[in-house]
Coordinates of N, CA and C in Angstrom, one line a residue:
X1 N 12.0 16.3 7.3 CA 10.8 15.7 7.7 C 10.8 15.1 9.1
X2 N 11.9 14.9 9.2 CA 12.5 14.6 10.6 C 11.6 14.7 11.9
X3 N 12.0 16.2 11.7 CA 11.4 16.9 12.6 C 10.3 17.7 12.7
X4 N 9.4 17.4 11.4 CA 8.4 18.0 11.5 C 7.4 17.1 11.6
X5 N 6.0 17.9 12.3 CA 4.8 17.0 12.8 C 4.5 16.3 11.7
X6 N 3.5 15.6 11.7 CA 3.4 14.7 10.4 C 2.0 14.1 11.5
X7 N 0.9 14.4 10.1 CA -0.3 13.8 10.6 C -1.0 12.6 9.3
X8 N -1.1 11.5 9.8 CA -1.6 10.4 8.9 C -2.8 10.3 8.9
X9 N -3.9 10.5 7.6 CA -5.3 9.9 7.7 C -5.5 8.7 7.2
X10 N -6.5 8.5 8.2 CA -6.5 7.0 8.1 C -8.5 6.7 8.3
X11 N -8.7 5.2 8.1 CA -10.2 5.0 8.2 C -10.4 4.8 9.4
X12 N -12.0 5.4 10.2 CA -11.8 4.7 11.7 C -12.4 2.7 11.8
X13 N -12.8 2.4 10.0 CA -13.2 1.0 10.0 C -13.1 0.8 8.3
X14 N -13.3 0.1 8.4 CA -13.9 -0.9 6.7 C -13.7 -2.1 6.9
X15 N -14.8 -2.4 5.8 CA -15.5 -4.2 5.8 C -14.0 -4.8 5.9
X16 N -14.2 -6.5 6.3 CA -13.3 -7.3 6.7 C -12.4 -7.5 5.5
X17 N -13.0 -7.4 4.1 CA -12.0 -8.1 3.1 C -11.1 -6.7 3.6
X18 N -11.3 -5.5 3.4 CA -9.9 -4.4 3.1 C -9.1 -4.2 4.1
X19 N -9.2 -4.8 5.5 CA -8.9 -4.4 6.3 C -7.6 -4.6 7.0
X20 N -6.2 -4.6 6.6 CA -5.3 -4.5 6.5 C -4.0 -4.2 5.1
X21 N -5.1 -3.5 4.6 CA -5.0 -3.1 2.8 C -4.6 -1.9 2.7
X22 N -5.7 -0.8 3.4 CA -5.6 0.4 2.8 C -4.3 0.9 2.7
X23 N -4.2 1.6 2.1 CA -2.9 2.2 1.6 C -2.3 3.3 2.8
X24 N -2.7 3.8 3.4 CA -2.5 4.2 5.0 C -1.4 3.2 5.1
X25 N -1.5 2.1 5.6 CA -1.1 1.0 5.6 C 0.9 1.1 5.2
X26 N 0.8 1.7 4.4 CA 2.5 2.0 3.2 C 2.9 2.9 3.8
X27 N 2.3 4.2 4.2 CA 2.5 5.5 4.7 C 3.1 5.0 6.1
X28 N 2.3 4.7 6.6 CA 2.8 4.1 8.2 C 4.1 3.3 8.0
X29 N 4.1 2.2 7.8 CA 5.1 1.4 7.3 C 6.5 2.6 6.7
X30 N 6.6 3.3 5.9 CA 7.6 3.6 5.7 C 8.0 5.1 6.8
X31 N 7.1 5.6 7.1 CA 7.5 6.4 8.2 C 8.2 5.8 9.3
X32 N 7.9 4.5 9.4 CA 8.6 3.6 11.1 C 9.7 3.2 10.3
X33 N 10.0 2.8 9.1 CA 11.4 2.2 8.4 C 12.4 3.7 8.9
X34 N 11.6 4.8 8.5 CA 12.3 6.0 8.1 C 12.9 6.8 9.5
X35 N 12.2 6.3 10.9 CA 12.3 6.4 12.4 C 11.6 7.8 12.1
X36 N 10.3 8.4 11.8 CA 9.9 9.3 11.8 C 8.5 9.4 12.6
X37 N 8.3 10.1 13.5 CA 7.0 9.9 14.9 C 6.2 10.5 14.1
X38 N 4.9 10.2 14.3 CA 3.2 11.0 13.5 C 2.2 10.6 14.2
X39 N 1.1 11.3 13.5 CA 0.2 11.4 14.7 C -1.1 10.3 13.4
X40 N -1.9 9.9 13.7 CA -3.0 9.6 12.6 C -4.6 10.5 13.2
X41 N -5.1 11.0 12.1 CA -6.3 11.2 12.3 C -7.8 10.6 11.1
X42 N -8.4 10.2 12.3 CA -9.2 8.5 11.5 C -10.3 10.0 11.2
X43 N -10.9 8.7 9.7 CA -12.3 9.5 9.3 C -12.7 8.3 9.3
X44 N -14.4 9.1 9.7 CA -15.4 7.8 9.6 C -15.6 7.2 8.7
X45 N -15.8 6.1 8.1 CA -16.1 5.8 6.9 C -16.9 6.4 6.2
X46 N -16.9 6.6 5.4 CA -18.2 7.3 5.0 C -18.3 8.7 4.3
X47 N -17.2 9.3 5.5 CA -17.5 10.8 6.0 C -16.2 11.1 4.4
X48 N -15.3 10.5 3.7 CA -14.0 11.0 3.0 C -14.3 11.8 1.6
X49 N -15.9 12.0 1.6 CA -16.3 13.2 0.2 C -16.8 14.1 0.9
X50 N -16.6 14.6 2.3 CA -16.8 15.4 2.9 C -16.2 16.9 2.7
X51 N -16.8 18.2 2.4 CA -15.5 19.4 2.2 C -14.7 19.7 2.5
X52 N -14.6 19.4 4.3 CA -13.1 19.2 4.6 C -12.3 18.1 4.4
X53 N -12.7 16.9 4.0 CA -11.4 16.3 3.4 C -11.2 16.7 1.9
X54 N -12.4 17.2 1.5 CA -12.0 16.8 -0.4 C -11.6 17.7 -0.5
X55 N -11.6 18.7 0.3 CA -10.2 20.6 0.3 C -8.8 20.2 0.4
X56 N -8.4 18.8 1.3 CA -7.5 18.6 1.1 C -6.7 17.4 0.5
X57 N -7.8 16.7 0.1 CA -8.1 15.6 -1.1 C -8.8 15.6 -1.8
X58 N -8.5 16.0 -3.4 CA -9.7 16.4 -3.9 C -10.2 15.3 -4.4
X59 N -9.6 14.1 -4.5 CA -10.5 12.7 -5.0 C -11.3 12.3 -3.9
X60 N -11.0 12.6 -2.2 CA -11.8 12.2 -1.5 C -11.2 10.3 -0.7
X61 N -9.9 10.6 -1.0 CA -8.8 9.2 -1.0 C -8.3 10.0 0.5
X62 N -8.3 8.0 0.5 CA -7.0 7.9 2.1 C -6.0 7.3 1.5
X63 N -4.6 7.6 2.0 CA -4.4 8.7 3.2 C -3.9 9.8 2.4
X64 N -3.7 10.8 3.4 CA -3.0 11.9 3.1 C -2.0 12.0 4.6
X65 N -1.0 13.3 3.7 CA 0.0 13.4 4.8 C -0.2 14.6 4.8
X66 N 0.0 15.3 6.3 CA 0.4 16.6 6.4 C 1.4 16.6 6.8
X67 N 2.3 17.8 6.5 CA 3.7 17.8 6.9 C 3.8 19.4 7.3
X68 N 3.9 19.3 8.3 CA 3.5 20.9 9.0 C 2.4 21.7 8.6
X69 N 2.1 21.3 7.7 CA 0.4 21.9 7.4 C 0.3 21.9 5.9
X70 N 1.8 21.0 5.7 CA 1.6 20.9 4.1 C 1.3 19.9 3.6
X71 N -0.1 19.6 2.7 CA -0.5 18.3 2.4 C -0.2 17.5 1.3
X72 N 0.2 16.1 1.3 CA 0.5 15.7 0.7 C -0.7 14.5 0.1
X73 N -1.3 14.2 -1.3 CA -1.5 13.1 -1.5 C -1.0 11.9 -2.7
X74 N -1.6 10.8 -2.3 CA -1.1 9.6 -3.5 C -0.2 9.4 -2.8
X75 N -0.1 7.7 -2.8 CA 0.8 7.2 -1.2 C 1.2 7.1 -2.1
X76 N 2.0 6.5 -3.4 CA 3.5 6.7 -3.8 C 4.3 7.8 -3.6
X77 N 3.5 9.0 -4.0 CA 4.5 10.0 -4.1 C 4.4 10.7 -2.7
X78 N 3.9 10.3 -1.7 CA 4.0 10.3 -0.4 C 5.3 9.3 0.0
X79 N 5.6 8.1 -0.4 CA 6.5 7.3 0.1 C 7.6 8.0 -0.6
X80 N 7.7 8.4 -1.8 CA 8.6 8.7 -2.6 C 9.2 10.0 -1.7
X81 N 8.5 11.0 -0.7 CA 8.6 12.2 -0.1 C 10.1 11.5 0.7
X82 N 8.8 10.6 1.6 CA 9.5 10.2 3.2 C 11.0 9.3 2.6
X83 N 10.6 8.9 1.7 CA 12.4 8.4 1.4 C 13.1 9.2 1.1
X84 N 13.1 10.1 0.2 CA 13.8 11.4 0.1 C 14.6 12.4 0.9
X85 N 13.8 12.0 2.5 CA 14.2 12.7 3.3 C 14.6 12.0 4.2
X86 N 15.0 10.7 4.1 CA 15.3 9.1 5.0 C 16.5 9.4 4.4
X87 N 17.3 8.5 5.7 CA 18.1 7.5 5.0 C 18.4 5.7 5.2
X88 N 17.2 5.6 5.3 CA 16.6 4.4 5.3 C 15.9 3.6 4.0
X89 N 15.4 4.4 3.2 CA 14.9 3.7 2.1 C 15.1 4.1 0.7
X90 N 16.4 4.8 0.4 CA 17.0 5.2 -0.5 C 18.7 5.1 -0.6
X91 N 19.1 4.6 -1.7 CA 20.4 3.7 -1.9 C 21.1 5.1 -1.9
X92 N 22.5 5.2 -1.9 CA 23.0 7.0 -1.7 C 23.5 7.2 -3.1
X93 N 24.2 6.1 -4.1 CA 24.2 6.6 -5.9 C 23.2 6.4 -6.4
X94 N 23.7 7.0 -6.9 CA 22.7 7.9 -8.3 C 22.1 6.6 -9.1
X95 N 23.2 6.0 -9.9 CA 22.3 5.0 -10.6 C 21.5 3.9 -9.6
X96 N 22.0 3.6 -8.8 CA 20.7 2.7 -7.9 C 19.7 3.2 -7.4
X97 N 19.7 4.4 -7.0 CA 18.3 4.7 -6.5 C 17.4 5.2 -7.8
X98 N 17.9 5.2 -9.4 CA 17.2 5.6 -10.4 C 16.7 3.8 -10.6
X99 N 17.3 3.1 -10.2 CA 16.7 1.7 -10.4 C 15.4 1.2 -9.3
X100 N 15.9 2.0 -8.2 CA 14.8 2.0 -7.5 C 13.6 3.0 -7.6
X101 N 13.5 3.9 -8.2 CA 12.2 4.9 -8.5 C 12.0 4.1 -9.4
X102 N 12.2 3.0 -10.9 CA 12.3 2.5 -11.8 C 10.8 1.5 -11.0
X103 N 11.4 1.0 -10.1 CA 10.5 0.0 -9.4 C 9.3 0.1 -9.0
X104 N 9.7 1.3 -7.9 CA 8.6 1.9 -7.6 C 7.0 2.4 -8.3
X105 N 7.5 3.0 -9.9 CA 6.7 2.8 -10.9 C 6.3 1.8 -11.3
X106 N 7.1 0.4 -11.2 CA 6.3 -0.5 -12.1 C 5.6 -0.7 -10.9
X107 N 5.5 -0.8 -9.8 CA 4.6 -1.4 -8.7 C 3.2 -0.8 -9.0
X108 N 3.4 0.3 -8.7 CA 2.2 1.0 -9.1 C 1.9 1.5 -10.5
X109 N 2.2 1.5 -11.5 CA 2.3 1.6 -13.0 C 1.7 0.2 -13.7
X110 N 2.5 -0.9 -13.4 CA 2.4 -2.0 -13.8 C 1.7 -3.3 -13.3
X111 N 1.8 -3.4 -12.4 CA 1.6 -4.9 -11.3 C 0.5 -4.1 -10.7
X112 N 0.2 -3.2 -9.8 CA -1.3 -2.9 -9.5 C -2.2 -2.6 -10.0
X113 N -2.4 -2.1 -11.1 CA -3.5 -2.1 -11.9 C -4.2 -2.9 -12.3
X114 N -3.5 -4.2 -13.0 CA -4.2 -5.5 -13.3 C -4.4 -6.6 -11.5
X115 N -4.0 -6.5 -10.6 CA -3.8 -6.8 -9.6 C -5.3 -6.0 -8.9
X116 N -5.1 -4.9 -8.9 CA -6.7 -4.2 -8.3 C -7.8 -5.1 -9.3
X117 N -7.8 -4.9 -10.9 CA -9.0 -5.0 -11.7 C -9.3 -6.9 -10.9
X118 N -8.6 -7.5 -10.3 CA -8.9 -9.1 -10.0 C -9.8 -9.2 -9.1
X119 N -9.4 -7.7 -7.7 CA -9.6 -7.2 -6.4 C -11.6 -7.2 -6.9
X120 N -11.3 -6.1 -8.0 CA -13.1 -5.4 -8.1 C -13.7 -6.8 -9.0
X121 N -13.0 -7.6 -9.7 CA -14.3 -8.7 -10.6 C -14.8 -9.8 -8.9
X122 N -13.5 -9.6 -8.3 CA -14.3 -10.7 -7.1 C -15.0 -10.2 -6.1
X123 N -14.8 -8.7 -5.4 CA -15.4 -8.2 -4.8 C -16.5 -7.7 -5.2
X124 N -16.2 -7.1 -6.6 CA -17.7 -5.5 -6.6 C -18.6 -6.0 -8.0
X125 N -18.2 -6.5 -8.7 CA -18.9 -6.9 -9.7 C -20.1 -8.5 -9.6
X126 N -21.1 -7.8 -9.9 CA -22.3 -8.7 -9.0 C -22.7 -10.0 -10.1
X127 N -22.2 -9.8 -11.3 CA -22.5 -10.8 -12.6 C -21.2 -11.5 -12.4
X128 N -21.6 -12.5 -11.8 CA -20.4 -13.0 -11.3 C -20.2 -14.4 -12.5
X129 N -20.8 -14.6 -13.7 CA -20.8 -14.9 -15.2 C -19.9 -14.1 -15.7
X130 N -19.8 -12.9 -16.0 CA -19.3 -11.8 -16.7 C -17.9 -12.0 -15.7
X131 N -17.8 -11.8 -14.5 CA -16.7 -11.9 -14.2 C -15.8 -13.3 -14.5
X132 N -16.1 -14.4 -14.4 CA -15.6 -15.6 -14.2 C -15.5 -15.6 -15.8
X133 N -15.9 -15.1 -16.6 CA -15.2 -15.0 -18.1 C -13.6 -14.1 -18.6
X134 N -14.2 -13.3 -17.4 CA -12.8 -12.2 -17.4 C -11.6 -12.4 -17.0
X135 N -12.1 -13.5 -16.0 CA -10.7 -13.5 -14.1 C -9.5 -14.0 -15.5
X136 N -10.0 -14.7 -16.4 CA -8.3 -15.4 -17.4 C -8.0 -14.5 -17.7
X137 N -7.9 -13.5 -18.2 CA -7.5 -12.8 -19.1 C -6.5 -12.1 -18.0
X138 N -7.3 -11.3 -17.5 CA -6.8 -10.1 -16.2 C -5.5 -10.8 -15.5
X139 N -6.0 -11.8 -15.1 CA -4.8 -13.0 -14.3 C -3.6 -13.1 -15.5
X140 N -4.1 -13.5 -16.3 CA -3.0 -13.9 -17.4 C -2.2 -12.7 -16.9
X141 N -2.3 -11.3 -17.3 CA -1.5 -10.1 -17.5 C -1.0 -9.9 -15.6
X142 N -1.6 -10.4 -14.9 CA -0.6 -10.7 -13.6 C 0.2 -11.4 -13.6
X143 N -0.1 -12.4 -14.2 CA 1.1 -13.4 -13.9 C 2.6 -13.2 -15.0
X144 N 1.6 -12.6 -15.9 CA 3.1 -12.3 -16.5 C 3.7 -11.2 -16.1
X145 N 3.3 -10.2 -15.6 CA 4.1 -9.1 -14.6 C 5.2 -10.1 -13.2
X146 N 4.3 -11.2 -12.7 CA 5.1 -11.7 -11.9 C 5.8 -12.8 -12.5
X147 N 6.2 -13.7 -13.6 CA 7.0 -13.9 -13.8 C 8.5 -13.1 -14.0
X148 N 8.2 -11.7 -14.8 CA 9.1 -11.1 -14.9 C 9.9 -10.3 -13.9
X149 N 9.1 -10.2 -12.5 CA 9.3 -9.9 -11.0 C 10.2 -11.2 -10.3
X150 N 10.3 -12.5 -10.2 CA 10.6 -13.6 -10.1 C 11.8 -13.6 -11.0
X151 N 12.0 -13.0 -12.2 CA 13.4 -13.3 -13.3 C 14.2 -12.4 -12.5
X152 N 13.5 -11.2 -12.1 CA 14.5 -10.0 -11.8 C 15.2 -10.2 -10.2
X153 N 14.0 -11.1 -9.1 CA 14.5 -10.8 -7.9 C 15.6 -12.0 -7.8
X154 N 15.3 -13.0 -8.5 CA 16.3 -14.1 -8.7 C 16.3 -14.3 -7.1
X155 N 17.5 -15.1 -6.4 CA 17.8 -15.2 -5.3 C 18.1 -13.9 -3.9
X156 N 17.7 -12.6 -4.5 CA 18.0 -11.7 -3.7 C 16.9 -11.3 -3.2
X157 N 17.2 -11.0 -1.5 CA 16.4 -10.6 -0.8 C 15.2 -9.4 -0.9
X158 N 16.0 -8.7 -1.9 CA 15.2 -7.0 -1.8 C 15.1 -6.8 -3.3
X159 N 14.4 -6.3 -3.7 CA 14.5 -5.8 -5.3 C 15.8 -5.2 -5.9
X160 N 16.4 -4.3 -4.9 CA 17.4 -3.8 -5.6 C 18.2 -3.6 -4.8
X161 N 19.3 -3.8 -4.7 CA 20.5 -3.8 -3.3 C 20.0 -4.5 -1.7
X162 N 19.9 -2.7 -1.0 CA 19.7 -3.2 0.3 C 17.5 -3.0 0.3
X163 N 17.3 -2.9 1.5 CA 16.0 -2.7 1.4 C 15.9 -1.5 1.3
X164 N 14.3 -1.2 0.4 CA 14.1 0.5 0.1 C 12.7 0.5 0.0
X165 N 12.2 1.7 -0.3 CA 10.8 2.2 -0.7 C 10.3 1.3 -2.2
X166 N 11.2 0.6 -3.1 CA 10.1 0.0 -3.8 C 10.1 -1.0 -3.4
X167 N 10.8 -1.8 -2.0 CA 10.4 -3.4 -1.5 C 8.8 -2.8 -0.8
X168 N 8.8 -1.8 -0.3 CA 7.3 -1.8 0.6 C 6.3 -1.8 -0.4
X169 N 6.7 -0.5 -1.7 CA 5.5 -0.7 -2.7 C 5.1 -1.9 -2.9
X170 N 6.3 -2.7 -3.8 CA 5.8 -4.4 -4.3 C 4.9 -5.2 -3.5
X171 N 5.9 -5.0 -1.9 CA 5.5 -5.7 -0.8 C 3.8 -5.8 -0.8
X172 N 3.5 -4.5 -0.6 CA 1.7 -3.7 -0.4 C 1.0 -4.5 -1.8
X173 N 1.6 -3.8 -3.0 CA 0.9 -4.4 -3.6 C 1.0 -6.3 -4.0
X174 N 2.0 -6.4 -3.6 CA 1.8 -7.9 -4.0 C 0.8 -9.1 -2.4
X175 N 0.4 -8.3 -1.9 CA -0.2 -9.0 -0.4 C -1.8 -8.6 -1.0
X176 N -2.2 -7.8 -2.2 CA -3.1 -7.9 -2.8 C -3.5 -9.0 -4.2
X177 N -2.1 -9.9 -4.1 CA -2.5 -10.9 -5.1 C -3.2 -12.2 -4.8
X178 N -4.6 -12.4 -5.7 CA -5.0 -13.8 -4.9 C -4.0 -15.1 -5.2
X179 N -4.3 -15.4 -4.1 CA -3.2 -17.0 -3.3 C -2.7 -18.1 -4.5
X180 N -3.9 -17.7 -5.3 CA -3.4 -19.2 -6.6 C -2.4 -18.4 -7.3
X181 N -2.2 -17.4 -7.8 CA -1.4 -16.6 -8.8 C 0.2 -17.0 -8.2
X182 N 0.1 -17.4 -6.6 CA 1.5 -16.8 -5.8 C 1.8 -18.6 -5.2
X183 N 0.7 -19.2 -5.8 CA 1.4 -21.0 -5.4 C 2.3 -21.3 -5.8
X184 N 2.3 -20.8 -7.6 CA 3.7 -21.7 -7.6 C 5.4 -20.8 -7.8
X185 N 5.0 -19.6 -7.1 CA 6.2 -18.5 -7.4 C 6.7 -18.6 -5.6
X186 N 7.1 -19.8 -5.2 CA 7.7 -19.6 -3.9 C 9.0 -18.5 -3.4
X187 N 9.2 -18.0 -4.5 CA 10.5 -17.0 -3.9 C 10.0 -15.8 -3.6
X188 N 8.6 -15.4 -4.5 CA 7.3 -14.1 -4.3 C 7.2 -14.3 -3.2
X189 N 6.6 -15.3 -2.7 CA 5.9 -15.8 -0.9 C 7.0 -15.4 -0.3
X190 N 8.1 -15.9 -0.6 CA 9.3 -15.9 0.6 C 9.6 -14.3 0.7
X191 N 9.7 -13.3 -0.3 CA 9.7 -12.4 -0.4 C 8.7 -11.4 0.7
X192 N 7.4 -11.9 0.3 CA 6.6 -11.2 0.7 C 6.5 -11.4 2.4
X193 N 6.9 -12.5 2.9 CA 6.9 -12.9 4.2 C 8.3 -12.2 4.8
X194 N 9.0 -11.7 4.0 CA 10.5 -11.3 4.6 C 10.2 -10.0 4.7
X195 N 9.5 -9.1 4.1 CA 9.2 -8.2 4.1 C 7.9 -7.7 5.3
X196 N 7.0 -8.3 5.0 CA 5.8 -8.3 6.3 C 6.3 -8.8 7.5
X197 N 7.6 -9.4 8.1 CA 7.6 -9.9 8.9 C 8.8 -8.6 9.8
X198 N 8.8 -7.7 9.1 CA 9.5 -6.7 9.6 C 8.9 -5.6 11.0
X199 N 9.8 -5.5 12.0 CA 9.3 -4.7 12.7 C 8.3 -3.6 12.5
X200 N 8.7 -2.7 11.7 CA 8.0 -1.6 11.3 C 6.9 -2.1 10.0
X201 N 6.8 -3.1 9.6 CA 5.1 -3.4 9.0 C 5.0 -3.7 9.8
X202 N 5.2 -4.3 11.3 CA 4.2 -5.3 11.8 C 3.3 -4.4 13.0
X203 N 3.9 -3.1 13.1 CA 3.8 -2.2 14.0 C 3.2 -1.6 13.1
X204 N 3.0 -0.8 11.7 CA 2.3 -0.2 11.0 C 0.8 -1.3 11.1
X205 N 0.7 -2.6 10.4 CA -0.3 -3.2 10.4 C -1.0 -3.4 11.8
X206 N -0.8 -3.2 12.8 CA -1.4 -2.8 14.2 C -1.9 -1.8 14.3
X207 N -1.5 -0.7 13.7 CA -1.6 0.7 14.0 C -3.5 0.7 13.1
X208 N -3.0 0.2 12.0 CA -4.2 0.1 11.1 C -5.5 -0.4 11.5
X209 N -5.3 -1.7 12.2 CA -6.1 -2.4 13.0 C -6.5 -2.1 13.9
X210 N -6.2 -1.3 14.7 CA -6.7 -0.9 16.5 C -7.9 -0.1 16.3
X211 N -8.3 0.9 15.2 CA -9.5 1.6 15.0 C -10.8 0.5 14.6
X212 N -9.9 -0.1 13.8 CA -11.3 -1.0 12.9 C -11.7 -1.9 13.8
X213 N -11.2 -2.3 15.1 CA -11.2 -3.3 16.4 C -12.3 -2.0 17.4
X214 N -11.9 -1.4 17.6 CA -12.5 -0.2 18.0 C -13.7 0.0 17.7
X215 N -13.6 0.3 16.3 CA -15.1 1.0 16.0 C -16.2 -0.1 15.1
X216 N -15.8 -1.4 15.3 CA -16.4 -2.7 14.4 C -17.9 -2.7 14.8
X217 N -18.4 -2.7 16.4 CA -19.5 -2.7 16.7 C -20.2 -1.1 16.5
X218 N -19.9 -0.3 16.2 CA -21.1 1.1 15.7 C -21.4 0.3 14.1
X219 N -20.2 0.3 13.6 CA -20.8 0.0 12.0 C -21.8 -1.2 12.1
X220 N -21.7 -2.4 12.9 CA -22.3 -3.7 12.5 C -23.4 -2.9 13.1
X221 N -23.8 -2.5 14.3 CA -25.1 -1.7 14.2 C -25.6 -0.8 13.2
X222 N -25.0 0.1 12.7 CA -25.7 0.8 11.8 C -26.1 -0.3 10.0
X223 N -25.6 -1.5 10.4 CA -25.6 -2.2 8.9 C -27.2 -2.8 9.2

């Protein structure tokens, strides 16, 4: 993958809450961990159930990779590519990096699902009664994923050995938890700050930002 082109899509905007979120966001990030150059090509908001993207996304989701003209989607199994072909974000035995795919799944298996459902009762759900009945429950089943994330990281820097592809998953998805869930888990914070404070997020989360900086005044006109 080295050496081949590699094109990242990405959004040319979205509203202020997402906007250092989208999942683009991981792709980039682990390509700069992985020292691999790409190009991005932004869609307008709007435009991503369009034929030519949903031909090469058929849910009509950012991002996708191309990799010489071969498309890839679902940013895990997109990160799970680019480490594969790193040696940057994969351990070299066998049983550690089975501990790290292990991770990788619960990030996205386990901890983001109830982590998104918190995302849509505060964002998108308008009966904000019905939601404020729910946020216990949903939270409850976060916080007990992050207790047992806190038993496992104990005093170590990375999830598993050195740093890899499931510190960025966690990382991504845990920068989607709201702030009270993460007050009194200071080694999460510390975690999460050791990880985002890395060259290559900090250079991916720029990358992300320069369009939505860009193209902010067309959309606030068109709103």
């Amino acid at each position: 993958m080295k050496d081949s082109k590699l094109i990242v899509t990405a959004f040319d905007w979205v509203p202020g809450f997402a906007q250092g979120y989208v999942r683009d966001l991981r792709v980039r990030w682990a390509l700069g961990e992985a020292g691999f150059s790409y190009d991005v090509e932004v869609i307008p908001q709007g435009k991503q159930k369009t034929p030519a993207h949903l031909k090469r996304q058929p849910l009509g989701q950012i991002p996708t990779l191309d990799i010489d003209g071969r498309i890839m989607v679902e940013s895990g199994a997109i990160l799970w590519r680019i480490a594969e072909t790193s040696t940057a974000l994969l351990p070299d035995d066998a049983a550690t990096r089975d501990r790290v795919l292990s991770w990788v799944f619960a990030a996205l298996n386990t901890l983001e699902p109830p982590v998104g459902m918190l995302a849509t009762l505060e964002l998108f759900v308008n009966d904000k009664d019905a939601a404020a009945r729910l946020r216990p429950k949903i939270a409850a089943m976060v916080t007990g994923v992050l207790g047992r994330l806190v038993a496992t990281l104990g005093e170590g820097p990375h999830i598993v050995g050195n740093f890899s592809v499931a510190d960025i998953l966690l990382t991504t998805v845990l920068l989607d938890v709201p702030d009270d869930l993460l007050t009194d888990r200071p080694s999460l914070r510390a975690y999460v700050d050791r990880h985002t404070g890395r060259p290559a997020f900090q250079k991916a989360l720029a990358g992300q930002m320069k369009p939505f900086a860009e193209n902010a005044a067309k959309y606030e006109r068109a709103s």
